[in-house]
């Protein structure tokens, strides 16, 4: 079973094989081996590529996987942006092996998911951008990064509860962390899209 293929850049010498338990056929529970390597997504400083969409995308990717297209983390999240199988299915991707081996597809899924989350959170973006919640200035990019971390529903709960309903991922990263870390990027070029597919 191959869990992680470390490769930096677009060149790869062999195809990454997704374990049977992680293949997308229908919604399933994913099982993992007991001896697994820990993945620490925030050890190295994020490179700064500006405050536009590309800067946002690459900063988020670096935080999620250090920009590695060909990685599966200890929880079964896939690729550069660490997508779960359920989200891939929402985006119209039903082959995890193809997804993991296709950087172009990963970029399309990321863009499509941001457009989807922007649609779902459009009213929250309109109301909360510019306000402060628990001392954090709320921005559109912060909201969408937090939605990438924990889903748009959890972002709604966080904002609606004035920050009292904060959640953390398995590595201890909270919505507040992403709202703060990814604030101030200009991602206006992405249009909110209802139920987009790749």
Coordinates of C-alpha atoms in Angstrom, one line a residue, residues 17-197:
X17 CA -1.7 4.3 -6.3
X18 CA -4.6 5.1 -4.1
X19 CA -5.3 2.3 -1.6
X20 CA -8.5 0.4 -2.2
X21 CA -10.0 1.8 1.0
X22 CA -9.6 5.3 -0.4
X23 CA -11.0 4.7 -3.9
X24 CA -14.1 6.7 -4.7
X25 CA -16.9 4.4 -5.7
X26 CA -19.6 5.4 -3.3
X27 CA -19.6 7.1 0.1
X28 CA -17.5 4.9 2.3
X29 CA -15.7 4.9 5.6
X30 CA -12.0 5.1 5.1
X31 CA -9.8 2.8 7.3
X32 CA -6.1 3.6 8.0
X33 CA -3.1 1.5 9.1
X34 CA -2.1 1.7 12.8
X35 CA 1.5 2.6 12.0
X36 CA 1.1 5.9 10.2
X37 CA 3.5 8.8 9.6
X38 CA 2.4 12.0 11.3
X39 CA 1.9 15.0 9.0
X40 CA 2.7 18.4 10.3
X41 CA 1.4 21.0 7.9
X42 CA 2.8 24.2 9.5
X43 CA 6.5 23.5 10.2
X44 CA 7.9 25.6 7.3
X45 CA 7.0 29.3 6.7
X46 CA 4.6 29.9 3.8
X47 CA 6.1 31.6 0.7
X48 CA 4.4 34.9 -0.2
X49 CA 3.3 35.3 -3.8
X50 CA 1.2 38.4 -3.4
X51 CA -2.3 39.1 -2.2
X52 CA -4.2 38.1 -5.3
X53 CA -5.9 34.7 -6.0
X54 CA -2.6 33.0 -6.9
X55 CA -1.0 34.1 -3.6
X56 CA -4.1 32.9 -1.7
X57 CA -4.2 29.6 -3.5
X58 CA -0.5 28.9 -3.0
X59 CA -0.4 30.0 0.7
X60 CA -3.4 27.7 1.4
X61 CA -1.8 24.8 -0.5
X62 CA 1.5 25.3 1.4
X63 CA -0.4 25.3 4.7
X64 CA -2.3 22.2 3.7
X65 CA 0.4 20.0 2.2
X66 CA 3.5 22.2 1.6
X67 CA 2.3 22.3 -2.0
X68 CA 2.7 18.6 -2.6
X69 CA 0.3 17.3 -5.3
X70 CA 1.0 13.6 -4.6
X71 CA 0.4 13.3 -0.8
X72 CA -2.2 11.5 1.2
X73 CA -2.2 12.6 4.9
X74 CA -2.8 10.4 7.9
X75 CA -6.6 11.1 7.7
X76 CA -6.9 10.2 4.1
X77 CA -7.1 13.7 2.6
X78 CA -5.6 13.9 -0.9
X79 CA -3.3 16.1 -2.8
X80 CA -2.0 19.6 -2.7
X81 CA -5.2 21.0 -1.2
X82 CA -6.0 18.0 1.0
X83 CA -9.5 17.2 -0.3
X84 CA -11.7 14.6 1.2
X85 CA -13.5 12.0 -0.8
X86 CA -16.9 13.5 -0.1
X87 CA -15.9 16.9 -1.4
X88 CA -14.4 15.3 -4.5
X89 CA -17.7 13.7 -5.2
X90 CA -19.5 17.0 -4.8
X91 CA -17.2 18.5 -7.4
X92 CA -17.9 15.6 -9.9
X93 CA -14.6 13.7 -9.3
X94 CA -15.2 10.0 -8.8
X95 CA -11.7 8.6 -9.3
X96 CA -9.3 9.3 -6.5
X97 CA -6.3 7.8 -8.2
X98 CA -6.7 10.0 -11.3
X99 CA -7.3 13.0 -9.0
X100 CA -4.1 12.4 -7.1
X101 CA -2.0 11.9 -10.3
X102 CA -3.4 15.0 -12.1
X103 CA -2.2 18.4 -10.9
X104 CA -4.3 20.2 -13.4
X105 CA -7.5 18.4 -12.1
X106 CA -6.5 19.3 -8.5
X107 CA -6.2 23.0 -9.5
X108 CA -9.7 22.9 -11.2
X109 CA -11.2 21.2 -8.2
X110 CA -9.8 23.8 -5.8
X111 CA -11.1 26.7 -8.0
X112 CA -14.5 25.0 -8.3
X113 CA -14.7 24.4 -4.6
X114 CA -13.9 28.0 -3.8
X115 CA -16.7 29.1 -6.2
X116 CA -19.1 26.7 -4.5
X117 CA -18.2 27.9 -1.0
X118 CA -18.5 31.5 -2.1
X119 CA -22.0 30.8 -3.3
X120 CA -23.0 29.1 -0.1
X121 CA -21.5 31.8 2.1
X122 CA -22.4 34.8 0.0
X123 CA -24.8 36.3 2.6
X124 CA -22.3 35.8 5.4
X125 CA -19.5 37.4 3.2
X126 CA -21.8 40.4 2.5
X127 CA -22.8 40.8 6.2
X128 CA -19.5 40.0 8.1
X129 CA -16.7 41.3 5.8
X130 CA -15.1 44.3 7.6
X131 CA -16.4 43.4 11.0
X132 CA -14.4 41.9 13.8
X133 CA -15.1 38.6 15.5
X134 CA -13.1 37.8 18.6
X135 CA -10.6 40.5 17.6
X136 CA -10.1 39.0 14.0
X137 CA -11.1 41.2 11.1
X138 CA -13.3 39.2 8.8
X139 CA -12.4 39.1 5.1
X140 CA -13.8 37.2 2.2
X141 CA -10.5 35.3 1.7
X142 CA -10.4 34.4 5.4
X143 CA -14.0 33.1 5.3
X144 CA -13.3 30.9 2.2
X145 CA -10.0 29.6 3.7
X146 CA -11.9 28.6 6.9
X147 CA -14.6 26.9 4.7
X148 CA -11.8 24.9 3.0
X149 CA -10.6 23.8 6.5
X150 CA -13.9 22.8 8.1
X151 CA -16.7 23.3 5.6
X152 CA -19.0 26.2 5.0
X153 CA -21.5 25.1 7.6
X154 CA -19.0 25.3 10.4
X155 CA -18.0 28.8 9.2
X156 CA -21.7 29.9 9.4
X157 CA -21.9 28.6 12.9
X158 CA -18.7 30.3 13.9
X159 CA -19.8 33.7 12.5
X160 CA -23.4 33.4 13.8
X161 CA -22.2 32.6 17.3
X162 CA -19.7 35.5 17.3
X163 CA -16.8 33.1 17.4
X164 CA -18.0 31.0 20.3
X165 CA -18.6 28.0 18.1
X166 CA -15.0 27.4 16.9
X167 CA -13.9 24.0 15.7
X168 CA -10.5 22.5 15.1
X169 CA -9.2 19.9 12.7
X170 CA -7.4 16.8 13.8
X171 CA -4.1 18.7 13.8
X172 CA -5.4 21.4 16.1
X173 CA -6.0 24.1 13.6
X174 CA -9.1 26.2 14.3
X175 CA -11.4 28.3 12.1
X176 CA -10.1 31.4 13.9
X177 CA -6.5 30.4 12.8
X178 CA -7.6 30.3 9.1
X179 CA -9.7 33.4 9.3
X180 CA -6.7 35.3 10.6
X181 CA -3.9 33.7 8.6
X182 CA -5.7 34.0 5.2
X183 CA -7.3 37.4 5.6
X184 CA -6.8 40.2 3.1
X185 CA -6.3 38.3 -0.2
X186 CA -8.2 39.6 -3.2
X187 CA -10.1 36.7 -4.6
X188 CA -12.8 38.8 -6.3
X189 CA -12.0 37.1 -9.7
X190 CA -13.8 33.9 -8.5
X191 CA -17.5 34.1 -9.1
X192 CA -19.9 32.6 -6.7
X193 CA -21.4 29.5 -8.5
X194 CA -24.3 27.4 -7.4
X195 CA -23.5 23.6 -7.5
X196 CA -20.5 23.9 -9.8
X197 CA -18.8 20.7 -11.2

